[in-house]
Short mmCIF file of C-alpha atoms in Angstrom, two decimals:
data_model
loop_
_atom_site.label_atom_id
_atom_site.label_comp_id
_atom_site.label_asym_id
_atom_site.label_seq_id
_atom_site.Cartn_x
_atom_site.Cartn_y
_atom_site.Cartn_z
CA UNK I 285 189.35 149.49 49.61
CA UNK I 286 192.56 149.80 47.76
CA UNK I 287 194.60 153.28 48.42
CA UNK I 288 194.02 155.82 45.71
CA UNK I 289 195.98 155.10 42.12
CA UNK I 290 195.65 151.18 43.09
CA UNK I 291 192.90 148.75 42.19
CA UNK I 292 192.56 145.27 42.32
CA UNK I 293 192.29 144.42 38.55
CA UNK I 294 194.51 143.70 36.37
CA UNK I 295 194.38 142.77 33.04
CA UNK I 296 191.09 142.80 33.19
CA UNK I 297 190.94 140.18 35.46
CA UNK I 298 189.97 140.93 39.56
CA UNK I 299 193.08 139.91 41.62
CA UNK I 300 193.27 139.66 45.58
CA UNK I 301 195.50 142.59 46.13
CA UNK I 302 195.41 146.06 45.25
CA UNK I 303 198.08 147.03 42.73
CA UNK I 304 199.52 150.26 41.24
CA UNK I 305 196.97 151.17 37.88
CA UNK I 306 197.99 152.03 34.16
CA UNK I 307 199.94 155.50 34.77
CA UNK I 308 200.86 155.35 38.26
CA UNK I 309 204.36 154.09 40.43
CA UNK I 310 204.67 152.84 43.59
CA UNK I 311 204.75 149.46 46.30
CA UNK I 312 201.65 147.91 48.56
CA UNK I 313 202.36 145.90 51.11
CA UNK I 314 199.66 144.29 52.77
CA UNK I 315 199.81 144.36 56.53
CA UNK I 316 198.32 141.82 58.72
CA UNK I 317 198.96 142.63 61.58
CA UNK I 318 197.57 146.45 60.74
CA UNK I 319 194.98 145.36 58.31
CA UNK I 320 195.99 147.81 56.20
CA UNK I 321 197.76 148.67 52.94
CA UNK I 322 201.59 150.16 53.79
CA UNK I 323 203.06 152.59 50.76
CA UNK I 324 201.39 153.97 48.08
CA UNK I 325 200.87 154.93 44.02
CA UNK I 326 201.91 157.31 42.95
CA UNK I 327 201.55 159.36 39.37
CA UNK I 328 204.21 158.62 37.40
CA UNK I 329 206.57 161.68 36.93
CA UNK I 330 206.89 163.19 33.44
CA UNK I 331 209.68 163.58 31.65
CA UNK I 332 212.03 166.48 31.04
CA UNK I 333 210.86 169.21 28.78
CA UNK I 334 206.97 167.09 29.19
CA UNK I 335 204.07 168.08 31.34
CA UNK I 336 201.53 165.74 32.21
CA UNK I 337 198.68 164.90 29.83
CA UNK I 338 194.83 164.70 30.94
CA UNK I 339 195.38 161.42 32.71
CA UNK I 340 198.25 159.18 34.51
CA UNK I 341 199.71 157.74 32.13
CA UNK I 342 200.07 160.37 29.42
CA UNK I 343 202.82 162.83 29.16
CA UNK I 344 203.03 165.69 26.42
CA UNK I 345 206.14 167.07 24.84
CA UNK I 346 206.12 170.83 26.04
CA UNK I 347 206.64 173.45 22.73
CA UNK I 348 209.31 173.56 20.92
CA UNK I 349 210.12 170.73 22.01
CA UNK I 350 209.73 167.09 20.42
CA UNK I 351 209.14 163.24 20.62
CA UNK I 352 207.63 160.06 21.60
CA UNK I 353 206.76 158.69 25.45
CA UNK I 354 205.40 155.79 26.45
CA UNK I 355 204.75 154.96 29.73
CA UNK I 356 205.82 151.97 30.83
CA UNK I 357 205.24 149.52 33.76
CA UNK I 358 207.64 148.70 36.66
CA UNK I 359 207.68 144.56 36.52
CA UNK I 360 204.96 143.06 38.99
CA UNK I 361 202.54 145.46 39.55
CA UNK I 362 204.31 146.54 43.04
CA UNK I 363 202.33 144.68 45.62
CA UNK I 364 203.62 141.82 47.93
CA UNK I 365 201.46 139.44 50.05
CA UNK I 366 201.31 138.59 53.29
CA UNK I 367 199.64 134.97 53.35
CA UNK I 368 202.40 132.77 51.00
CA UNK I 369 199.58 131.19 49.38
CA UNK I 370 199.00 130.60 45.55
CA UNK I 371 199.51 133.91 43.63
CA UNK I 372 200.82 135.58 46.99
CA UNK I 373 204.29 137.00 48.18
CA UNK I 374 206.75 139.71 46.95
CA UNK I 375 206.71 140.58 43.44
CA UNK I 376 209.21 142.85 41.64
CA UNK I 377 209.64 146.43 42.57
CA UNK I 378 206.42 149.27 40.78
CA UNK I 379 208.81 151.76 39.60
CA UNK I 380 207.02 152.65 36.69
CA UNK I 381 208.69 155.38 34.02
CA UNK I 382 208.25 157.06 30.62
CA UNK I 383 210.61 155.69 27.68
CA UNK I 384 211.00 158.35 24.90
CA UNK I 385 212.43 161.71 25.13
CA UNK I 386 211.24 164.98 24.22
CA UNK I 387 214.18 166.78 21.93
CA UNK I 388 214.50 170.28 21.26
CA UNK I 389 212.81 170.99 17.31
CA UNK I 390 215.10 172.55 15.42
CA UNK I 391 214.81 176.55 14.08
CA UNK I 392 214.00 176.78 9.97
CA UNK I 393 216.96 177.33 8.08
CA UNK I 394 217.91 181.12 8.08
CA UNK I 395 215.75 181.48 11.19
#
């Protein structure tokens, strides 16, 4: 089974190793000798001034402040191979992060 915030598909499409999911950050590296996935996914963290929504992947601007976050993936999906056939090896690096920023609202005029 793939450690917890991994799965094996991706893009809707069933893959031979376990990779980070939508809303979550980390590296897998398959272990042969082991037989075991080494690292882990983790939730992505928020960002300042946001707490996190009701799944991975969401983050909510905390009042007063303001703005737009989307969360974004970290390249390859964070999972290297350990056989160096077809579709196997390292990929780039699953630090996933939120782009947007949540900006202080303004008081009213005279407030």
């Amino acid at each position: 089974p793939c450690p917890e915030g991994a799965s094996r598909l991706a893009a809707g499409l069933e893959s031979r190793h376990c990779r980070c999911v939508y809303g979550y950050s980390g590296r897998l590296d398959w272990s042969e000798l082991e037989g075991r996935y080494l690292g882990s996914c983790t939730r992505t963290p928020c960002p300042p001034h946001a707490e996190p929504g009701p799944s991975a992947g969401i983050c909510r601007c905390e009042p007063p402040f303001r703005g737009h976050l989307a969360w974004l993936s970290g390249g390859g999906g964070g999972v290297s191979g350990g056989g160096g056939g077809e579709g196997e090896g390292p990929e780039e690096g699953g630090i996933a992060y939120f782009d947007g920023a949540c900006l202080l609202v303004p008081c009213p005029e005279h407030a």
